[in-house]
PDB file of C-alpha atoms in Angstrom:
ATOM      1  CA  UNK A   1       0.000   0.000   0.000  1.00 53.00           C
ATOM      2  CA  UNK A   2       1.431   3.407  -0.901  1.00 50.00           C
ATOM      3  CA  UNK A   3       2.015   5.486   1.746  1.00 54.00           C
ATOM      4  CA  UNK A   4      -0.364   8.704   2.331  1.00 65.00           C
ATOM      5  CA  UNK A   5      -0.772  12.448   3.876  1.00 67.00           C
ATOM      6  CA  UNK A   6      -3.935  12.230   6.281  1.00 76.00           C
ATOM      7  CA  UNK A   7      -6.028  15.085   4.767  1.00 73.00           C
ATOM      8  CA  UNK A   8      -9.019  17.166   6.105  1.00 70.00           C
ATOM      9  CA  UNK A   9      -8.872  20.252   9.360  1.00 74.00           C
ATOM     10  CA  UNK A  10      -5.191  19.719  10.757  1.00 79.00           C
ATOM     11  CA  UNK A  11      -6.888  21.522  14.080  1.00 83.00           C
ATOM     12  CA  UNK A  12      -9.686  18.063  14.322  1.00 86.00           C
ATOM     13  CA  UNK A  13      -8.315  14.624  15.745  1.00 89.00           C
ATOM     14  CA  UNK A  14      -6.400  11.951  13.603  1.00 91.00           C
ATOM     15  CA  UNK A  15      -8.950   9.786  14.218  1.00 92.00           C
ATOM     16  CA  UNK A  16     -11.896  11.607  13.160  1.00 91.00           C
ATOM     17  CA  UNK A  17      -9.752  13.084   9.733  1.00 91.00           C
ATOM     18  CA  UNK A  18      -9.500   9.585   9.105  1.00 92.00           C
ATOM     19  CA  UNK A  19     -13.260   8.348   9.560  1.00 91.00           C
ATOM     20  CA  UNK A  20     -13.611  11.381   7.288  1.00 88.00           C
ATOM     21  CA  UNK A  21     -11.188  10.238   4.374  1.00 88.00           C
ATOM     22  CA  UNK A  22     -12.495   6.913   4.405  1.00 89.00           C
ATOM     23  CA  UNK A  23     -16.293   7.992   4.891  1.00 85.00           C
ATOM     24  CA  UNK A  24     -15.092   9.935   1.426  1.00 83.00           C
ATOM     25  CA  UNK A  25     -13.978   7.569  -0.051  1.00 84.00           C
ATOM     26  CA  UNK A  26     -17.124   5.600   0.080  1.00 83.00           C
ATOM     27  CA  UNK A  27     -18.847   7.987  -1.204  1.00 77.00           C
ATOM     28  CA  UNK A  28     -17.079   8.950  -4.049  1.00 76.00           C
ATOM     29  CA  UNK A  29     -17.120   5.291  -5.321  1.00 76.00           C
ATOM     30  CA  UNK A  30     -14.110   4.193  -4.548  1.00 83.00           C
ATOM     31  CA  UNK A  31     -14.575   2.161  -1.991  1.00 85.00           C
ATOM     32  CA  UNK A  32     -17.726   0.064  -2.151  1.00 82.00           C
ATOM     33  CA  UNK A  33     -19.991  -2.127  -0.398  1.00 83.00           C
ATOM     34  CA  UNK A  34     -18.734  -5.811   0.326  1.00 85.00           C
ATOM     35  CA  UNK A  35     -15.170  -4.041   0.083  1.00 89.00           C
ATOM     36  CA  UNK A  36     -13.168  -5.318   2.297  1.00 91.00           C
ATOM     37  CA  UNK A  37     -10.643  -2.140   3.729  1.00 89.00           C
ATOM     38  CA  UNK A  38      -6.861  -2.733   4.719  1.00 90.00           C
ATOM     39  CA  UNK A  39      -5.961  -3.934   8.159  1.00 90.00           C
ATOM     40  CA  UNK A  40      -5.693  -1.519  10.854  1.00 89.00           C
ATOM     41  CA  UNK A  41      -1.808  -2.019  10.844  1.00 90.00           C
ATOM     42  CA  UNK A  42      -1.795  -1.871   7.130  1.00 91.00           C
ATOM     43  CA  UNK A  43      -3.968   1.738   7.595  1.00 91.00           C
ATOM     44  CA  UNK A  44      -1.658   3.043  10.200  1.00 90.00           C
ATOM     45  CA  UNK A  45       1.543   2.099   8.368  1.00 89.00           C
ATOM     46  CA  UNK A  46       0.074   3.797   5.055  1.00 88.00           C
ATOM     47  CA  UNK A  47      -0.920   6.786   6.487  1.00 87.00           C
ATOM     48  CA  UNK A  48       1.724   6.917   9.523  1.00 88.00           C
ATOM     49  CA  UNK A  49      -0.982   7.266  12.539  1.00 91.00           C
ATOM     50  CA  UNK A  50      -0.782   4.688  15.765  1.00 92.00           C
ATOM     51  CA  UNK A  51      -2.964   1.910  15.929  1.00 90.00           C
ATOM     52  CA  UNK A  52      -5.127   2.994  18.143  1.00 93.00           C
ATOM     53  CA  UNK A  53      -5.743   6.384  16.419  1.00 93.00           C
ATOM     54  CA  UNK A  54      -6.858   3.726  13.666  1.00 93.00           C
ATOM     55  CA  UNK A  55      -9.097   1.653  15.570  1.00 93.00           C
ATOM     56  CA  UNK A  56     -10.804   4.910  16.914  1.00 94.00           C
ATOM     57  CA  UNK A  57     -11.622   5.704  13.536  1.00 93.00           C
ATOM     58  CA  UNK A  58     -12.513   2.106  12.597  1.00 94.00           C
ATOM     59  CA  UNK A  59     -14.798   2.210  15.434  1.00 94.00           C
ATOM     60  CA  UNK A  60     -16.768   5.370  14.471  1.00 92.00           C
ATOM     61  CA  UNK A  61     -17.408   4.580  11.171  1.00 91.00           C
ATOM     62  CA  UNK A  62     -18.973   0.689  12.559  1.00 91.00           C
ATOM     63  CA  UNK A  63     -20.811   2.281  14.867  1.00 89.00           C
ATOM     64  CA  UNK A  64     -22.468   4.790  12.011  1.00 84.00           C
ATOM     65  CA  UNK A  65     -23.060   0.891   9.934  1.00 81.00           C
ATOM     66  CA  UNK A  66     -20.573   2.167   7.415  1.00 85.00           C
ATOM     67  CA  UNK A  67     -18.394  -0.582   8.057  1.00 91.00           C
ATOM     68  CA  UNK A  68     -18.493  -4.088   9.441  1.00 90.00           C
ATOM     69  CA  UNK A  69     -16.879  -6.274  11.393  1.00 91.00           C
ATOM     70  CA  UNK A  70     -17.085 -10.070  10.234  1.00 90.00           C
ATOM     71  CA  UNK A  71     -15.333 -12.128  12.928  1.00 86.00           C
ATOM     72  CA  UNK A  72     -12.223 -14.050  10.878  1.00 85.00           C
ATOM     73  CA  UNK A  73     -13.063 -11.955   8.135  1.00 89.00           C
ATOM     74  CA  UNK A  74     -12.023  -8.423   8.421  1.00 90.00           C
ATOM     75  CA  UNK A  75     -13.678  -5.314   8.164  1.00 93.00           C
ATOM     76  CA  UNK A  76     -16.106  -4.519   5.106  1.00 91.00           C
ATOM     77  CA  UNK A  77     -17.845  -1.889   3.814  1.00 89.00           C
ATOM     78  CA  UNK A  78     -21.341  -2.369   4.773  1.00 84.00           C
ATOM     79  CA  UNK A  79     -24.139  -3.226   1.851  1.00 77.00           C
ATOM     80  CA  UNK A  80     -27.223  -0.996   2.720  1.00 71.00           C
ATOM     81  CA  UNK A  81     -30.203  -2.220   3.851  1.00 65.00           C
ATOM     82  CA  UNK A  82     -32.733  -0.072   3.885  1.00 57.00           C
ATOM     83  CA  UNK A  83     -35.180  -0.851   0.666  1.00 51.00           C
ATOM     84  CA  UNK A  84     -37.200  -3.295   2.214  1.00 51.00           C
ATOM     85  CA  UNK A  85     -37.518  -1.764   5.641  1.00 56.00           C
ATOM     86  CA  UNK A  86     -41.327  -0.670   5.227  1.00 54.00           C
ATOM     87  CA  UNK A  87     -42.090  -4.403   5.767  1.00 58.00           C
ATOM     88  CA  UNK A  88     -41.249  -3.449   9.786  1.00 61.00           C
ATOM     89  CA  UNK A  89     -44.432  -1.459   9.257  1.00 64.00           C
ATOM     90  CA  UNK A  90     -46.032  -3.051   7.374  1.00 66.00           C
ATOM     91  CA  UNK A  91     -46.101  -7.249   6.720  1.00 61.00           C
ATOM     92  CA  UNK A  92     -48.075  -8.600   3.813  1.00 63.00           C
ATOM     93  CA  UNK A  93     -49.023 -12.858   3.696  1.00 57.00           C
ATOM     94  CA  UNK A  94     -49.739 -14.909   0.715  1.00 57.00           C
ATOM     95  CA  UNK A  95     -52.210 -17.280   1.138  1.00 59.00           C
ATOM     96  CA  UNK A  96     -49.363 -20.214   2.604  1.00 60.00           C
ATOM     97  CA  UNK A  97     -48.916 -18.158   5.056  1.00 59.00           C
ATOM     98  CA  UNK A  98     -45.331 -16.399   4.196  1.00 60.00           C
ATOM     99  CA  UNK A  99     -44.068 -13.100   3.650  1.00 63.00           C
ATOM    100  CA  UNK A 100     -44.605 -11.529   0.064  1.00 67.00           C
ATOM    101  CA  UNK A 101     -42.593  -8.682  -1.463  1.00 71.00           C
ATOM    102  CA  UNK A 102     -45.552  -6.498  -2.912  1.00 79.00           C
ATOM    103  CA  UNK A 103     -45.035  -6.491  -6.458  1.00 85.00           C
ATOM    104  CA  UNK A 104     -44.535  -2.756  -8.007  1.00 89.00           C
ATOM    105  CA  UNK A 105     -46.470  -0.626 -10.651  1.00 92.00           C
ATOM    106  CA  UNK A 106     -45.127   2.983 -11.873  1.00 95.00           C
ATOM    107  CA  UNK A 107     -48.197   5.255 -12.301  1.00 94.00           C
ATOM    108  CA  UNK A 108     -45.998   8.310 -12.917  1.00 94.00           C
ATOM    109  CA  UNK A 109     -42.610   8.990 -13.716  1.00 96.00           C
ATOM    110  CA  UNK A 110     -41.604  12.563 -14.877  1.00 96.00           C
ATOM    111  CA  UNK A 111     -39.651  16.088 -14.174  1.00 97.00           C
ATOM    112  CA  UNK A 112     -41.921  18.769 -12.076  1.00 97.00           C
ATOM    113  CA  UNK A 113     -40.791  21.389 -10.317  1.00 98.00           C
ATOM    114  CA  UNK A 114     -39.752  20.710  -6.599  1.00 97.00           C
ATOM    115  CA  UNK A 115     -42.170  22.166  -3.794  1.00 97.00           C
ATOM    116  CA  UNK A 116     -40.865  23.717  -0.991  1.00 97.00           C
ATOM    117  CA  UNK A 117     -40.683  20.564   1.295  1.00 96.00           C
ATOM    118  CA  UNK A 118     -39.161  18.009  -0.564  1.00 97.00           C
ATOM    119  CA  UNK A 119     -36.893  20.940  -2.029  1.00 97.00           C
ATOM    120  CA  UNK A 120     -35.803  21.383   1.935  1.00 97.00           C
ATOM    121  CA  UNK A 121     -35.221  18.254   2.213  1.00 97.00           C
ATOM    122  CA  UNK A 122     -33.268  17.485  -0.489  1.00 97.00           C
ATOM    123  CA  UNK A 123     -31.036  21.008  -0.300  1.00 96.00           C
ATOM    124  CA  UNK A 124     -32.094  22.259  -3.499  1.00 96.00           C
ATOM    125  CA  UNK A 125     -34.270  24.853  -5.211  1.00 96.00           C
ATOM    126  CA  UNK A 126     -37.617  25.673  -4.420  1.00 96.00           C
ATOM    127  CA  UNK A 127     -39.289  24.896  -8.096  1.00 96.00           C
ATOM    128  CA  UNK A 128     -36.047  23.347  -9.250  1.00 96.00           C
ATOM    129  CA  UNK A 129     -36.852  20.584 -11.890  1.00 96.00           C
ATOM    130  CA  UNK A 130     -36.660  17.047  -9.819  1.00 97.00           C
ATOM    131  CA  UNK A 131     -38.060  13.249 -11.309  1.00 98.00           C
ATOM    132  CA  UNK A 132     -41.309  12.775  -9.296  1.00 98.00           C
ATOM    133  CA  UNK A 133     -42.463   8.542  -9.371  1.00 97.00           C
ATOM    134  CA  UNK A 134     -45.722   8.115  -8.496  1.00 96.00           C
ATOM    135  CA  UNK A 135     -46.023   4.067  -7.024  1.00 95.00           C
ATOM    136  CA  UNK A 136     -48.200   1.574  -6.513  1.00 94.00           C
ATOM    137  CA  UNK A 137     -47.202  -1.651  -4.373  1.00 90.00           C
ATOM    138  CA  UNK A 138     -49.951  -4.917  -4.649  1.00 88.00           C
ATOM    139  CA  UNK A 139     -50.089  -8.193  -3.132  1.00 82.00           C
ATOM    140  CA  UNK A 140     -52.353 -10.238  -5.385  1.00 81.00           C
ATOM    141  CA  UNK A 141     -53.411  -7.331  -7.674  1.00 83.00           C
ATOM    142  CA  UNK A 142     -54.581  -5.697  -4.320  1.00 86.00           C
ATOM    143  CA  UNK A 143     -53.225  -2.348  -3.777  1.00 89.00           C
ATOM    144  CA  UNK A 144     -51.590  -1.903  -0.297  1.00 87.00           C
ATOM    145  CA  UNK A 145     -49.182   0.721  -0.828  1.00 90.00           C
ATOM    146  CA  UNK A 146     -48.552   3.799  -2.679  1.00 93.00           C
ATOM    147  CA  UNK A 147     -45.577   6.091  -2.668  1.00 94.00           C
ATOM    148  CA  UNK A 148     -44.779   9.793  -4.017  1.00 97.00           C
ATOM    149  CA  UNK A 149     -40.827   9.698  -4.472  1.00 97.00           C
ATOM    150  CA  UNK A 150     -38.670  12.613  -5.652  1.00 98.00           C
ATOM    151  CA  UNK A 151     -35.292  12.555  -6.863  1.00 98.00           C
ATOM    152  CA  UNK A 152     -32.354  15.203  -7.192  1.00 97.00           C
ATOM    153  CA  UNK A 153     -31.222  16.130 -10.641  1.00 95.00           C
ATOM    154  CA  UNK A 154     -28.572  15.756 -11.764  1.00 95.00           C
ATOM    155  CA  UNK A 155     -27.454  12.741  -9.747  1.00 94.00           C
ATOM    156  CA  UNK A 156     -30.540  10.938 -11.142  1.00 97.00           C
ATOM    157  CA  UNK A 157     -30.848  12.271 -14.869  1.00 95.00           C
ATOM    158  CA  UNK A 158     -30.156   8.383 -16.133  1.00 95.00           C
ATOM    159  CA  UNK A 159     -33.440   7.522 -13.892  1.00 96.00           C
ATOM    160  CA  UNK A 160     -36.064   8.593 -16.458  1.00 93.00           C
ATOM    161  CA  UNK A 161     -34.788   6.634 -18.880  1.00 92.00           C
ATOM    162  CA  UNK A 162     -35.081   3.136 -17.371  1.00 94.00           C
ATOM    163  CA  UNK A 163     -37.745   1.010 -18.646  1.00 92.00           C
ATOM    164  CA  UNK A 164     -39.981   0.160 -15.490  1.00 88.00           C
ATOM    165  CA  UNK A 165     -39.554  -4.253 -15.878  1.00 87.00           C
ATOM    166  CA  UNK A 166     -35.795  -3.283 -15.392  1.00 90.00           C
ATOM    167  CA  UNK A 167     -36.670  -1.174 -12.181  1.00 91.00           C
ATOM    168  CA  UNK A 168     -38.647  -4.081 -10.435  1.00 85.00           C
ATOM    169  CA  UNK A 169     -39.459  -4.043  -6.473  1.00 85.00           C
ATOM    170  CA  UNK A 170     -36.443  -2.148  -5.033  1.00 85.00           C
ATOM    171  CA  UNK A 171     -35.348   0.831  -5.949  1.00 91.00           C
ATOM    172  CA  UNK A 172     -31.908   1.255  -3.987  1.00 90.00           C
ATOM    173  CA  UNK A 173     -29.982  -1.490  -6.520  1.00 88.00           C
ATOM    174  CA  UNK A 174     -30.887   1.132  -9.140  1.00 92.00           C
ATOM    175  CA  UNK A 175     -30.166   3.582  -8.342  1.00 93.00           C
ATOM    176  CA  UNK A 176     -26.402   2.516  -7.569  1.00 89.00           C
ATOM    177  CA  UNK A 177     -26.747   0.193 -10.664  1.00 89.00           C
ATOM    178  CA  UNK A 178     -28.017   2.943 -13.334  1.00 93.00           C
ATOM    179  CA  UNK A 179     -26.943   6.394 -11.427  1.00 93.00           C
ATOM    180  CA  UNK A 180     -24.069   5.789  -9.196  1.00 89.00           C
ATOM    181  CA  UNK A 181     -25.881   6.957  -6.194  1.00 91.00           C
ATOM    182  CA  UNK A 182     -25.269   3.946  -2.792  1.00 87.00           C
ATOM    183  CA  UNK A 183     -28.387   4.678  -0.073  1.00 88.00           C
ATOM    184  CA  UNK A 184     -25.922   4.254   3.157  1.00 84.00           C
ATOM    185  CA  UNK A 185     -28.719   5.502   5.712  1.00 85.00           C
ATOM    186  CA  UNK A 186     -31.943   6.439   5.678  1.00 87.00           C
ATOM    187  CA  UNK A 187     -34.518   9.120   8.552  1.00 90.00           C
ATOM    188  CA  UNK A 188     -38.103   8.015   8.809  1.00 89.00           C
ATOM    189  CA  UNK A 189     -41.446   9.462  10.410  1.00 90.00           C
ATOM    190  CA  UNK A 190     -44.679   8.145  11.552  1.00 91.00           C
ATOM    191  CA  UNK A 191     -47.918  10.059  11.189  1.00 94.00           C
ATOM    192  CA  UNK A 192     -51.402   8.695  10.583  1.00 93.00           C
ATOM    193  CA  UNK A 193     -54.430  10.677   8.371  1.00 93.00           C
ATOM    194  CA  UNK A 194     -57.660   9.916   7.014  1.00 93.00           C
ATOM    195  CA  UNK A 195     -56.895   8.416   3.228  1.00 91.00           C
ATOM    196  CA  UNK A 196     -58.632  10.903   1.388  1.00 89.00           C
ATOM    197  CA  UNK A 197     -60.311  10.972  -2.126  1.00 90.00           C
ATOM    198  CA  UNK A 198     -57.045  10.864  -3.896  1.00 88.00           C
ATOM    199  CA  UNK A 199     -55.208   7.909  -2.289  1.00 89.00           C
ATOM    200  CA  UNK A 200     -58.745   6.545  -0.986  1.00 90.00           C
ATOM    201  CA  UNK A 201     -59.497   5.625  -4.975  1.00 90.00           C
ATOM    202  CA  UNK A 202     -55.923   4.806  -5.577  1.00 90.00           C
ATOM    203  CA  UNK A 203     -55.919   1.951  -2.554  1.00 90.00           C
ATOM    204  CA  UNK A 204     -59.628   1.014  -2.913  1.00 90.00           C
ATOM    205  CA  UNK A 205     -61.307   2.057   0.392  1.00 90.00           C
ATOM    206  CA  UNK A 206     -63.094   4.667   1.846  1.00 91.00           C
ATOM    207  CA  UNK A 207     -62.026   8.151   2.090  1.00 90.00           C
ATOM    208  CA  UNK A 208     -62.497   7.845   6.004  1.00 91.00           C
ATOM    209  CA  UNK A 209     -60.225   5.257   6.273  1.00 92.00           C
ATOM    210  CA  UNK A 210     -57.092   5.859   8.282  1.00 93.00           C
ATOM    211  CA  UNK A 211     -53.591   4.772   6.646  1.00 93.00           C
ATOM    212  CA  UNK A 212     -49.879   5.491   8.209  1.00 91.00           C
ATOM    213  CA  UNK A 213     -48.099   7.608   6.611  1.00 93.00           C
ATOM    214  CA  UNK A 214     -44.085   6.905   6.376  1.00 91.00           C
ATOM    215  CA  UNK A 215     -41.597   9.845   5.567  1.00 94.00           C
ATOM    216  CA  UNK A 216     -38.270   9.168   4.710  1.00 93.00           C
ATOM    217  CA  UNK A 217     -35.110  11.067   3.221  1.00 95.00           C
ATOM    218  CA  UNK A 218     -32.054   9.026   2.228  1.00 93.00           C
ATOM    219  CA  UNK A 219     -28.936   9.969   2.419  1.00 92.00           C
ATOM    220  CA  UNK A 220     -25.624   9.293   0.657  1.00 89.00           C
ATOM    221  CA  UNK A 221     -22.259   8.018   2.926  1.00 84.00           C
ATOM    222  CA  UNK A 222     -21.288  11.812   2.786  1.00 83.00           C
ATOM    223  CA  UNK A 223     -24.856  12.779   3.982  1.00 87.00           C
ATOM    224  CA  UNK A 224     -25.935  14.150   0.939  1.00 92.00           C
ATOM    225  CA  UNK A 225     -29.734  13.532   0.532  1.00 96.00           C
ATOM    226  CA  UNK A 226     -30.622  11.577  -2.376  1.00 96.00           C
ATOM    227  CA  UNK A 227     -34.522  10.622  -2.257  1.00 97.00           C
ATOM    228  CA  UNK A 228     -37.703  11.642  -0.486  1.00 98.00           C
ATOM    229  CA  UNK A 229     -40.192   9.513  -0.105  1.00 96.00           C
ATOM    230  CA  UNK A 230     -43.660   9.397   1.251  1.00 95.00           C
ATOM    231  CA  UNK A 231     -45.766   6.255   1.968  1.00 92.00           C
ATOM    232  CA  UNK A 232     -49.041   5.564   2.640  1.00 93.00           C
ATOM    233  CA  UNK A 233     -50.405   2.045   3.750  1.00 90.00           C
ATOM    234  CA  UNK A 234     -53.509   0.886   5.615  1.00 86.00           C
ATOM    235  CA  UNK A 235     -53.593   1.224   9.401  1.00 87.00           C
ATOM    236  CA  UNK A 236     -55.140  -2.196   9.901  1.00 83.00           C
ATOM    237  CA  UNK A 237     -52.219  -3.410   7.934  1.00 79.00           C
ATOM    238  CA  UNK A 238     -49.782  -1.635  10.223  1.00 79.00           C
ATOM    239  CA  UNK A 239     -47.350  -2.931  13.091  1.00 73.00           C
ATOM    240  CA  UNK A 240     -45.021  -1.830  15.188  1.00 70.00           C
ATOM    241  CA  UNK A 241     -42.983  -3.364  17.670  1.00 65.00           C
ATOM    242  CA  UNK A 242     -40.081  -2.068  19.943  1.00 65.00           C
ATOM    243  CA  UNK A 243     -38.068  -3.836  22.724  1.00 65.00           C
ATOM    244  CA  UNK A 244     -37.172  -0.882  25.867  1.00 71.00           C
ATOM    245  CA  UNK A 245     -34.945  -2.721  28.477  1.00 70.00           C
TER     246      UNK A 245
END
């Protein structure tokens, strides 16, 4: 390994200008998941630091799930997880009794100008042009989810051009697949509403009936936000569990 100047704010610790470099490096590409990254004596030889300065930064960046330990193994950059997570919420059966991955059906996919809170979230302009998906999850031609996703140009330009059977179920492969962008961690919120007219006829039930609403901004390894999402589901389809010790 060729030897190496730590970069970054001389006046911050060696430890955290290294979690730095190597959070950068993710997210520039070139270092990617199921990587495995050099020893922590091969890191502090290459960039002249003590081991322990090392495994302080090693440490930060497991604890953030950018990295992880496999016992025998090493240390590996982590492969997101994060495009099935709605099923915590929200668990759909087949008829045998197992889990089903909904299947997925695009009913809009096109540039409109970004309002003012998915602009926020996303750090760009208000009325900037942005790829808005419109989705539609079913189990068994039954609609049980639908989802209004935006998407930061130019990061996602190659996005509209996809034909949808190559998108399929989860987005996340995709997007690193077709536009070079790698979901590392993702912020979501609960609320709960009445479904409307609009998304009452779009999930076939009344407009009194109550759905959860999911919100959720991914981000980037470098914490740049690359999709906003909003999803509704049914409330008697909804579950939530937490363990509190």
């Amino acid at each position: 390994m060729q030897s190496s100047v730590l970069s970054g704010d001389n006046r911050l610790p060696k430890y955290m200008r290294l979690a730095d470099s190597i959070r950068t490096e993710i997210a520039l590409g070139k270092r990617r998941p199921g990587d495995q990254i050099a020893s922590e004596t091969e890191l502090a030889m290459h960039y002249g630091l003590a081991p322990g300065t090392v495994r302080q930064a090693i440490a930060i960046l497991v604890d953030e799930q950018i990295l992880e330990r496999q016992h025998g193994k090493g240390t590996f950059v982590r492969h997101p997880r994060f495009d099935s997570s709605m099923f915590r919420f929200f668990r759909f059966l087949g008829a045998d009794g197992l889990d089903l991955e909904p299947e997925s059906r695009i009913l809009r996919r096109l540039l409109l100008p970004a309002p003012e809170h998915v602009a926020q979230a996303l750090s760009i302009d208000v009325g900037a042009d942005a790829i808005f998906m419109n989705r539609l999850r079913l189990v068994d031609s039954k609609p049980v989810l639908v989802e209004d996703i935006w998407l930061p140009l130019p990061r996602f330009s190659a996005f509209l051009d996809i034909e949808e059977r190559e998108i399929g179920p989860l987005l996340y492969p995709v997007y690193d697949r077709e536009c070079g962008q790698i979901v590392a961690r993702a912020e979501e919120y609960l609320t709960a509403e009445a479904a409307g007219v609009e998304f009452s006829s779009i999930l076939q039930v009344q407009p009194s009936e109550p759905v959860i609403v999911i919100e959720r901004i991914a981000y980037a390894y470098d914490d740049v936000a690359l999709e906003w999402r909003r999803s509704r589901g049914l409330a008697k389809e909804f579950n939530y569990h937490a363990s509190i010790r």
